[in-house]
CSV table of C-alpha atoms and ligand atoms in Angstrom, one decimal:
chain,number,residue,atom,x,y,z
A,1165,UNK,CA,-114.7,-36.9,-48.7
A,1166,UNK,CA,-112.4,-39.7,-47.6
A,1167,UNK,CA,-109.1,-39.4,-45.9
A,1168,UNK,CA,-105.6,-40.7,-46.3
A,1169,UNK,CA,-104.3,-41.9,-43.0
A,1170,UNK,CA,-100.6,-41.4,-42.2
A,1171,UNK,CA,-98.7,-43.4,-39.6
A,1172,UNK,CA,-95.3,-42.2,-38.3
A,1173,UNK,CA,-93.0,-44.5,-36.3
A,1174,UNK,CA,-89.4,-44.0,-37.3
A,1175,UNK,CA,-88.0,-43.3,-33.8
A,1176,UNK,CA,-89.4,-41.8,-30.6
A,1177,UNK,CA,-92.7,-40.5,-32.0
A,1178,UNK,CA,-95.7,-42.7,-32.8
A,1179,UNK,CA,-98.3,-40.6,-34.6
A,1180,UNK,CA,-101.4,-40.7,-36.7
A,1181,UNK,CA,-102.3,-37.9,-39.0
A,1182,UNK,CA,-104.5,-37.4,-42.1
A,1183,UNK,CA,-105.2,-35.3,-45.1
A,1184,UNK,CA,-108.3,-35.3,-47.2
A,1185,UNK,CA,-108.0,-37.4,-50.3
A,1186,UNK,CA,-108.7,-34.4,-52.5
A,1187,UNK,CA,-105.7,-32.6,-50.9
A,1188,UNK,CA,-107.8,-29.7,-49.6
A,1189,UNK,CA,-107.7,-30.4,-45.8
A,1190,UNK,CA,-104.8,-31.1,-43.6
A,1191,UNK,CA,-105.8,-32.7,-40.3
A,1192,UNK,CA,-103.8,-32.4,-37.0
A,1193,UNK,CA,-101.7,-35.3,-35.9
A,1194,UNK,CA,-102.2,-37.2,-32.7
A,1195,UNK,CA,-98.8,-38.2,-31.4
A,1196,UNK,CA,-97.2,-39.9,-28.4
A,1197,UNK,CA,-93.5,-39.4,-27.6
A,1198,UNK,CA,-91.4,-42.1,-26.0
A,1199,UNK,CA,-89.2,-40.5,-23.4
A,1200,UNK,CA,-86.4,-42.7,-22.1
A,1201,UNK,CA,-86.1,-42.7,-18.3
A,1202,UNK,CA,-82.3,-42.3,-18.7
A,1203,UNK,CA,-79.8,-42.3,-21.5
A,1204,UNK,CA,-80.7,-42.3,-25.2
A,1205,UNK,CA,-83.5,-43.9,-27.1
A,1206,UNK,CA,-83.7,-47.7,-26.7
A,1207,UNK,CA,-85.2,-49.0,-29.9
A,1208,UNK,CA,-87.1,-52.0,-28.3
A,1209,UNK,CA,-88.5,-49.9,-25.5
A,1210,UNK,CA,-89.6,-47.2,-28.0
A,1211,UNK,CA,-91.3,-50.0,-30.1
A,1212,UNK,CA,-93.1,-51.2,-27.0
A,1213,UNK,CA,-94.3,-47.7,-26.3
A,1214,UNK,CA,-95.6,-47.5,-29.9
A,1215,UNK,CA,-97.5,-50.8,-29.5
A,1216,UNK,CA,-99.0,-49.8,-26.2
A,1217,UNK,CA,-100.1,-46.3,-27.3
A,1218,UNK,CA,-101.4,-47.3,-30.8
A,1219,UNK,CA,-105.0,-48.2,-30.0
A,1220,UNK,CA,-105.9,-45.3,-27.8
A,1221,UNK,CA,-104.1,-42.9,-30.0
A,1222,UNK,CA,-105.9,-44.0,-33.2
A,1223,UNK,CA,-109.3,-44.0,-31.4
A,1224,UNK,CA,-108.6,-40.4,-30.1
A,1225,UNK,CA,-107.5,-39.3,-33.6
A,1226,UNK,CA,-110.5,-40.7,-35.4
A,1227,UNK,CA,-112.8,-39.3,-32.7
A,1228,UNK,CA,-111.2,-35.8,-33.1
A,1229,UNK,CA,-111.4,-35.9,-36.9
A,1230,UNK,CA,-115.0,-37.2,-36.6
A,1231,UNK,CA,-114.5,-40.1,-39.0
A,1232,UNK,CA,-115.1,-43.8,-39.1
A,1233,UNK,CA,-113.0,-46.5,-40.7
A,1234,UNK,CA,-115.2,-46.5,-43.8
A,1235,UNK,CA,-114.0,-43.0,-44.6
A,1236,UNK,CA,-110.3,-44.0,-44.8
A,1237,UNK,CA,-109.4,-44.3,-48.5
A,1238,UNK,CA,-105.8,-45.4,-48.0
A,1239,UNK,CA,-103.2,-46.0,-45.3
A,1240,UNK,CA,-99.7,-44.6,-45.6
A,1241,UNK,CA,-96.8,-45.4,-43.3
A,1242,UNK,CA,-93.1,-44.6,-42.8
A,1243,UNK,CA,-91.2,-47.4,-44.5
A,1244,UNK,CA,-87.8,-45.9,-43.6
A,1245,UNK,CA,-85.3,-44.7,-42.7
A,1246,UNK,CA,-85.4,-45.2,-38.9
A,1247,UNK,CA,-85.0,-47.7,-36.1
A,1248,UNK,CA,-86.1,-51.2,-37.2
A,1249,UNK,CA,-88.2,-52.2,-34.2
A,1250,UNK,CA,-90.0,-48.9,-34.3
A,1251,UNK,CA,-90.7,-48.9,-38.0
A,1252,UNK,CA,-92.0,-52.5,-37.7
A,1253,UNK,CA,-94.8,-51.4,-35.4
A,1254,UNK,CA,-96.0,-48.7,-37.8
A,1255,UNK,CA,-95.7,-51.1,-40.7
A,1256,UNK,CA,-97.8,-53.8,-38.9
A,1257,UNK,CA,-100.5,-51.4,-37.9
A,1258,UNK,CA,-100.7,-50.0,-41.5
A,1259,UNK,CA,-100.8,-53.5,-43.1
A,1260,UNK,CA,-103.5,-54.7,-40.7
A,1261,UNK,CA,-105.6,-51.6,-41.4
A,1262,UNK,CA,-105.2,-51.8,-45.1
A,1263,UNK,CA,-106.3,-55.4,-45.1
A,1264,UNK,CA,-109.1,-54.9,-42.7
A,1265,UNK,CA,-110.5,-51.8,-44.5
A,1266,UNK,CA,-109.6,-53.2,-48.0
A,1267,UNK,CA,-107.9,-49.9,-49.0
A,1268,UNK,CA,-104.5,-49.3,-50.6
A,1269,UNK,CA,-101.3,-49.4,-48.6
A,1270,UNK,CA,-98.5,-46.8,-49.3
A,1271,UNK,CA,-95.0,-47.1,-47.9
A,1272,UNK,CA,-93.4,-43.7,-47.8
A,1273,UNK,CA,-89.9,-42.3,-47.4
A,1274,UNK,CA,-89.9,-40.3,-44.1
A,1275,UNK,CA,-87.3,-37.7,-45.3
A,1276,UNK,CA,-89.3,-37.0,-48.5
A,1277,UNK,CA,-92.4,-36.6,-46.3
A,1278,UNK,CA,-90.7,-33.7,-44.5
A,1279,UNK,CA,-90.1,-32.0,-47.8
A,1280,UNK,CA,-93.6,-32.6,-49.2
A,1281,UNK,CA,-95.5,-31.3,-46.2
A,1282,UNK,CA,-93.2,-28.2,-46.2
A,1283,UNK,CA,-94.0,-27.5,-49.9
A,1284,UNK,CA,-97.7,-28.1,-49.3
A,1285,UNK,CA,-98.0,-25.8,-46.3
A,1286,UNK,CA,-95.6,-23.0,-47.3
A,1287,UNK,CA,-96.3,-22.8,-51.0
A,1288,UNK,CA,-92.6,-22.9,-52.0
A,1289,UNK,CA,-92.1,-24.9,-55.1
A,1290,UNK,CA,-88.5,-26.0,-55.7
A,1291,UNK,CA,-86.6,-25.5,-52.5
A,1292,UNK,CA,-83.3,-26.6,-51.0
A,1293,UNK,CA,-84.4,-28.4,-47.9
A,1294,UNK,CA,-82.4,-28.0,-44.7
A,1295,UNK,CA,-83.5,-31.1,-42.9
A,1296,UNK,CA,-82.4,-30.7,-39.3
A,1297,UNK,CA,-83.9,-33.4,-37.0
A,1298,UNK,CA,-82.9,-35.7,-34.2
A,1299,UNK,CA,-81.2,-38.5,-36.2
A,1300,UNK,CA,-80.7,-36.7,-39.6
A,1301,UNK,CA,-79.0,-33.6,-40.8
A,1302,UNK,CA,-79.1,-33.3,-44.6
A,1303,UNK,CA,-79.3,-30.7,-47.3
A,1304,UNK,CA,-81.5,-31.9,-50.1
A,1305,UNK,CA,-82.6,-30.6,-53.5
A,1306,UNK,CA,-84.6,-32.0,-56.3
A,1307,UNK,CA,-82.7,-32.9,-59.5
A,1308,UNK,CA,-83.4,-35.5,-62.3
A,1309,UNK,CA,-86.5,-37.0,-60.7
A,1310,UNK,CA,-85.1,-37.6,-57.2
A,1311,UNK,CA,-84.5,-35.6,-54.0
A,1312,UNK,CA,-80.7,-35.6,-53.9
A,1313,UNK,CA,-78.6,-35.4,-50.7
A,1314,UNK,CA,-76.1,-32.6,-51.5
A,1315,UNK,CA,-74.6,-32.6,-48.0
A,1316,UNK,CA,-75.1,-34.2,-44.6
A,1317,UNK,CA,-73.6,-34.7,-41.2
A,1318,UNK,CA,-70.6,-36.9,-41.1
A,1319,UNK,CA,-71.3,-38.1,-37.6
A,1320,UNK,CA,-74.4,-37.4,-35.5
A,1321,UNK,CA,-77.7,-35.6,-36.3
A,1322,UNK,CA,-77.8,-32.0,-35.0
A,1323,UNK,CA,-80.9,-32.8,-32.8
A,1324,UNK,CA,-79.1,-35.8,-31.2
A,1325,UNK,CA,-76.1,-33.5,-30.5
A,1326,UNK,CA,-78.4,-31.0,-28.7
A,1327,UNK,CA,-80.1,-33.8,-26.8
A,1328,UNK,CA,-76.8,-35.3,-25.8
A,1329,UNK,CA,-75.5,-31.9,-24.6
A,1330,UNK,CA,-78.8,-31.4,-22.7
A,1331,UNK,CA,-78.4,-34.8,-21.0
A,1332,UNK,CA,-74.8,-33.9,-20.0
A,1333,UNK,CA,-76.0,-30.7,-18.2
A,1334,UNK,CA,-79.1,-32.4,-16.7
A,1335,UNK,CA,-81.8,-31.5,-19.2
A,1336,UNK,CA,-84.3,-34.3,-19.9
A,1337,UNK,CA,-85.0,-35.5,-23.5
A,1338,UNK,CA,-85.7,-33.7,-25.8
A,1339,UNK,CA,-83.0,-31.1,-24.9
A,1340,UNK,CA,-83.4,-28.8,-28.0
A,1341,UNK,CA,-86.3,-26.7,-26.7
A,1342,UNK,CA,-84.8,-26.1,-23.3
A,1343,UNK,CA,-81.4,-25.2,-24.8
A,1344,UNK,CA,-83.3,-22.7,-27.0
A,1345,UNK,CA,-84.9,-21.2,-23.9
A,1346,UNK,CA,-81.7,-21.0,-21.9
A,1347,UNK,CA,-79.9,-19.4,-24.9
A,1348,UNK,CA,-82.5,-16.8,-25.4
A,1349,UNK,CA,-82.7,-15.9,-21.7
A,1350,UNK,CA,-78.9,-15.5,-21.7
A,1351,UNK,CA,-79.0,-13.3,-24.8
A,1352,UNK,CA,-81.8,-11.1,-23.3
A,1353,UNK,CA,-79.7,-10.4,-20.3
A,1354,UNK,CA,-76.2,-10.3,-21.8
A,1355,UNK,CA,-76.6,-9.6,-25.5
A,1356,UNK,CA,-75.5,-12.0,-28.3
A,1357,UNK,CA,-71.9,-11.0,-28.9
A,1358,UNK,CA,-70.0,-13.3,-26.6
A,1359,UNK,CA,-69.5,-16.7,-28.1
A,1360,UNK,CA,-67.4,-19.5,-26.6
A,1361,UNK,CA,-64.8,-21.2,-28.7
A,1362,UNK,CA,-66.3,-24.3,-30.4
A,1363,UNK,CA,-65.0,-26.2,-33.4
A,1364,UNK,CA,-66.9,-25.2,-36.5
A,1365,UNK,CA,-67.0,-28.1,-38.9
A,1366,UNK,CA,-68.1,-27.6,-42.5
A,1367,UNK,CA,-66.3,-29.8,-45.1
A,1368,UNK,CA,-67.6,-28.9,-48.6
A,1369,UNK,CA,-71.3,-29.5,-48.2
A,1370,UNK,CA,-71.0,-31.8,-45.2
A,1371,UNK,CA,-71.1,-31.0,-41.5
A,1372,UNK,CA,-70.0,-32.6,-38.3
A,1373,UNK,CA,-71.2,-32.1,-34.7
A,1374,UNK,CA,-69.4,-34.5,-32.4
A,1375,UNK,CA,-66.4,-32.0,-31.9
A,1376,UNK,CA,-68.8,-29.2,-31.0
A,1377,UNK,CA,-70.6,-31.5,-28.6
A,1378,UNK,CA,-67.4,-32.5,-26.8
A,1379,UNK,CA,-66.1,-28.9,-26.6
A,1380,UNK,CA,-69.5,-27.6,-25.3
A,1381,UNK,CA,-69.6,-30.3,-22.6
A,1382,UNK,CA,-66.0,-29.3,-21.5
A,1383,UNK,CA,-67.1,-25.6,-21.3
A,1384,UNK,CA,-70.0,-26.6,-19.1
A,1385,UNK,CA,-67.9,-28.9,-16.9
A,1386,UNK,CA,-65.4,-26.1,-16.4
A,1387,UNK,CA,-68.2,-24.0,-14.9
A,1388,UNK,CA,-69.1,-21.7,-17.8
A,1389,UNK,CA,-72.6,-20.2,-17.5
A,1390,UNK,CA,-75.0,-22.8,-19.1
A,1391,UNK,CA,-76.9,-20.1,-20.9
A,1392,UNK,CA,-73.7,-18.9,-22.6
A,1393,UNK,CA,-72.8,-22.5,-23.6
A,1394,UNK,CA,-76.3,-23.0,-25.0
A,1395,UNK,CA,-76.1,-19.7,-26.9
A,1396,UNK,CA,-72.7,-20.6,-28.3
A,1397,UNK,CA,-73.7,-24.1,-29.2
A,1398,UNK,CA,-76.7,-22.8,-31.2
A,1399,UNK,CA,-74.8,-20.1,-33.0
A,1400,UNK,CA,-71.9,-22.3,-34.1
A,1401,UNK,CA,-73.9,-25.5,-35.0
A,1402,UNK,CA,-76.7,-23.6,-36.7
A,1403,UNK,CA,-74.2,-21.5,-38.7
A,1404,UNK,CA,-72.7,-24.6,-40.2
A,1405,UNK,CA,-76.2,-25.8,-41.3
A,1406,UNK,CA,-77.1,-22.4,-42.8
A,1407,UNK,CA,-73.7,-22.2,-44.6
A,1408,UNK,CA,-74.2,-25.6,-46.2
A,1409,UNK,CA,-77.8,-24.6,-47.1
A,1410,UNK,CA,-76.3,-21.4,-48.8
A,1411,UNK,CA,-73.7,-23.5,-50.6
A,1412,UNK,CA,-76.4,-25.8,-51.9
A,1413,UNK,CA,-78.5,-22.8,-53.1
A,1414,UNK,CA,-75.4,-21.4,-54.9
A,1415,UNK,CA,-74.7,-24.8,-56.5
A,1416,UNK,CA,-78.2,-25.5,-57.7
A,1417,UNK,CA,-79.3,-21.9,-58.5
A,1418,UNK,CA,-82.4,-22.4,-56.4
A,1419,UNK,CA,-83.8,-19.4,-54.6
A,1420,UNK,CA,-86.0,-21.0,-51.9
A,1421,UNK,CA,-84.8,-22.7,-48.7
A,1422,UNK,CA,-87.2,-24.8,-46.7
A,1423,UNK,CA,-86.6,-25.9,-43.1
A,1424,UNK,CA,-87.8,-29.3,-41.8
A,1425,UNK,CA,-87.2,-31.6,-38.9
A,1426,UNK,CA,-87.6,-31.0,-35.2
A,1427,UNK,CA,-84.7,-28.5,-34.9
A,1428,UNK,CA,-86.6,-26.3,-37.4
A,1429,UNK,CA,-88.9,-25.4,-34.5
A,1430,UNK,CA,-86.0,-23.3,-33.2
A,1431,UNK,CA,-86.5,-19.5,-33.7
A,1432,UNK,CA,-82.8,-18.8,-34.0
A,1433,UNK,CA,-82.1,-21.3,-36.8
A,1434,UNK,CA,-85.2,-19.8,-38.6
A,1435,UNK,CA,-83.8,-16.3,-38.1
A,1436,UNK,CA,-80.4,-17.2,-39.4
A,1437,UNK,CA,-81.8,-19.0,-42.4
A,1438,UNK,CA,-84.1,-16.0,-43.2
A,1439,UNK,CA,-81.1,-13.6,-43.0
A,1440,UNK,CA,-79.0,-15.8,-45.3
A,1441,UNK,CA,-81.9,-16.2,-47.9
A,1442,UNK,CA,-82.7,-12.4,-47.9
A,1443,UNK,CA,-79.1,-11.5,-48.4
A,1444,UNK,CA,-79.1,-13.7,-51.5
A,1445,UNK,CA,-82.4,-12.3,-52.8
A,1446,UNK,CA,-84.1,-15.6,-52.0
A,1447,UNK,CA,-86.8,-16.7,-49.6
A,1448,UNK,CA,-86.9,-18.9,-46.5
A,1449,UNK,CA,-89.8,-21.1,-45.5
A,1450,UNK,CA,-90.9,-23.4,-42.7
A,1451,UNK,CA,-94.2,-25.1,-41.8
A,1452,UNK,CA,-95.9,-24.8,-38.3
A,1453,UNK,CA,-93.8,-26.5,-35.6
A,1454,UNK,CA,-96.3,-29.4,-35.4
A,1455,UNK,CA,-95.4,-30.3,-38.9
A,1456,UNK,CA,-91.7,-29.8,-38.4
A,1457,UNK,CA,-91.3,-32.5,-35.8
A,1458,UNK,CA,-92.1,-36.1,-36.8
A,1459,UNK,CA,-95.8,-36.4,-37.4
A,1460,UNK,CA,-98.4,-38.6,-39.1
A,1461,UNK,CA,-99.8,-35.8,-41.2
A,1462,UNK,CA,-96.7,-35.5,-43.4
A,1463,UNK,CA,-96.8,-39.2,-44.0
A,1464,UNK,CA,-100.4,-38.9,-45.1
A,1465,UNK,CA,-99.6,-36.0,-47.4
A,1466,UNK,CA,-96.8,-37.9,-49.2
A,1467,UNK,CA,-99.1,-40.9,-49.3
A,1468,UNK,CA,-101.7,-38.8,-51.1
A,1469,UNK,CA,-99.2,-37.6,-53.7
A,1470,UNK,CA,-97.9,-41.1,-54.3
A,1471,UNK,CA,-101.4,-42.6,-54.6
A,1472,UNK,CA,-102.4,-39.9,-57.1
A,1473,UNK,CA,-99.3,-40.9,-59.1
A,1474,UNK,CA,-100.4,-44.5,-59.0
A,1475,UNK,CA,-97.7,-45.6,-56.5
A,1476,UNK,CA,-99.5,-47.8,-54.0
A,1477,UNK,CA,-97.3,-50.4,-52.3
A,1478,UNK,CA,-98.0,-54.1,-52.8
A,1479,UNK,CA,-98.1,-56.1,-49.6
A,1480,UNK,CA,-95.1,-58.1,-50.7
A,1481,UNK,CA,-93.1,-54.9,-51.2
A,1482,UNK,CA,-94.1,-53.3,-47.9
A,1483,UNK,CA,-91.2,-54.5,-45.7
A,1484,UNK,CA,-89.6,-51.7,-43.7
A,1485,UNK,CA,-86.2,-50.4,-44.7
A,1486,UNK,CA,-84.3,-48.9,-41.8
A,1487,UNK,CA,-81.5,-47.6,-44.1
A,1488,UNK,CA,-83.7,-46.2,-46.9
A,1489,UNK,CA,-82.0,-43.1,-48.4
A,1490,UNK,CA,-83.7,-39.9,-49.4
A,1491,UNK,CA,-82.5,-40.4,-53.1
A,1492,UNK,CA,-83.8,-44.0,-53.4
A,1493,UNK,CA,-87.4,-42.8,-53.9
A,1494,UNK,CA,-88.3,-41.8,-57.4
A,1495,UNK,CA,-90.3,-38.6,-57.5
A,1496,UNK,CA,-93.0,-38.7,-60.2
A,1497,UNK,CA,-95.2,-35.8,-59.0
A,1498,UNK,CA,-94.7,-32.1,-59.7
B,75,AMP,P1,-87.5,-35.0,-35.1
B,75,AMP,O1,-86.4,-36.1,-35.0
B,75,AMP,O2,-87.6,-34.4,-36.4
B,75,AMP,O3,-88.8,-35.5,-34.5
B,75,AMP,O4,-87.0,-33.9,-34.1
B,75,AMP,C1,-86.7,-34.1,-32.7
B,75,AMP,C2,-85.5,-33.3,-32.4
B,75,AMP,O5,-85.8,-31.9,-32.6
B,75,AMP,C3,-85.0,-33.5,-31.0
B,75,AMP,O6,-83.6,-33.7,-31.1
B,75,AMP,C4,-85.2,-32.2,-30.3
B,75,AMP,O7,-84.3,-31.8,-29.3
B,75,AMP,C5,-85.2,-31.2,-31.5
B,75,AMP,N1,-85.9,-30.0,-31.2
B,75,AMP,C6,-87.3,-29.8,-31.0
B,75,AMP,N2,-87.6,-28.5,-30.8
B,75,AMP,C7,-86.4,-27.8,-30.8
B,75,AMP,C8,-86.1,-26.5,-30.6
B,75,AMP,N3,-87.0,-25.5,-30.3
B,75,AMP,N4,-84.8,-26.1,-30.8
B,75,AMP,C9,-83.8,-27.0,-31.1
B,75,AMP,N5,-84.1,-28.4,-31.2
B,75,AMP,C10,-85.4,-28.7,-31.1
B,76,MG,MG1,-87.9,-36.7,-39.0
């Protein structure tokens, strides 16, 4: 049985993953994360990282999966949205492999890939997706042949907000996992009840995080316990995401909610989502953390679905699109 190869390169992660062409097996991704020495992600440096890691990463992945080039049936890649220089690396690797192996090329929408891998792995069928990642925070649901964005952040992504706060208190990128650890250590010792005052921003089905970020940094600078600030930051920012998720469920009448994106690795946002869904008589879902963060396997899975629906990408249509929107991709599969 052949494989669909998936290449992810929208931002800091360069990753190869695969699924079997018959959809039965899901193979683990091999990923390399660009970590800026200081400050935020520098697109050109991230792209250099992707170029430099591509060959060894691909060799390692193929070795681990025990396959040769001849067993690759198609090559899927993230066509957008993302950082131009980073997307271009994945696009070039995918085009070269598709030509060299003489197999179809499939340009996929990164946001839609988060949804499809979640559906594939958790068995939920028609969920509201709470997509909480570094650069994106969106609430998405399927309607009239597209995944529609019902609500989103009006400023920065929730993961970027956590990473920026982390940087302000001396935590290296990515800050989210360490913030989670500090928050849970604080709660273990002190209980969950005390929460610092942070501006909660939900506007209809949109959210905003820069106000929370500024206020959290001020609390930390004033000498508040970092654990308490991390706990408060999680409670307030996650509550706004879960509230918007609930509004979207009420609006669409859907009973499932699916978490995707790197912040969905966080136990507390999972717990809050679960509580909300149970209170409404619905269900909450999330895939294994390796499939929540950016990964090549989800790109392969969406590529497989598109290929099965006859949607390979012609070379002349394979240019990357940094500002591709979730709802620009027609969804022809069930
Ligand atoms: P992505 O952009 O989907 O690859 O996700 C990366 C983002 O997820 C970064 O902003 C991380 O800080 C964040 N992240 C990863 N793990 C966790 C966690 N356990 N809690 C909160 N944020 C996390
Ligand atoms: Mg992502």
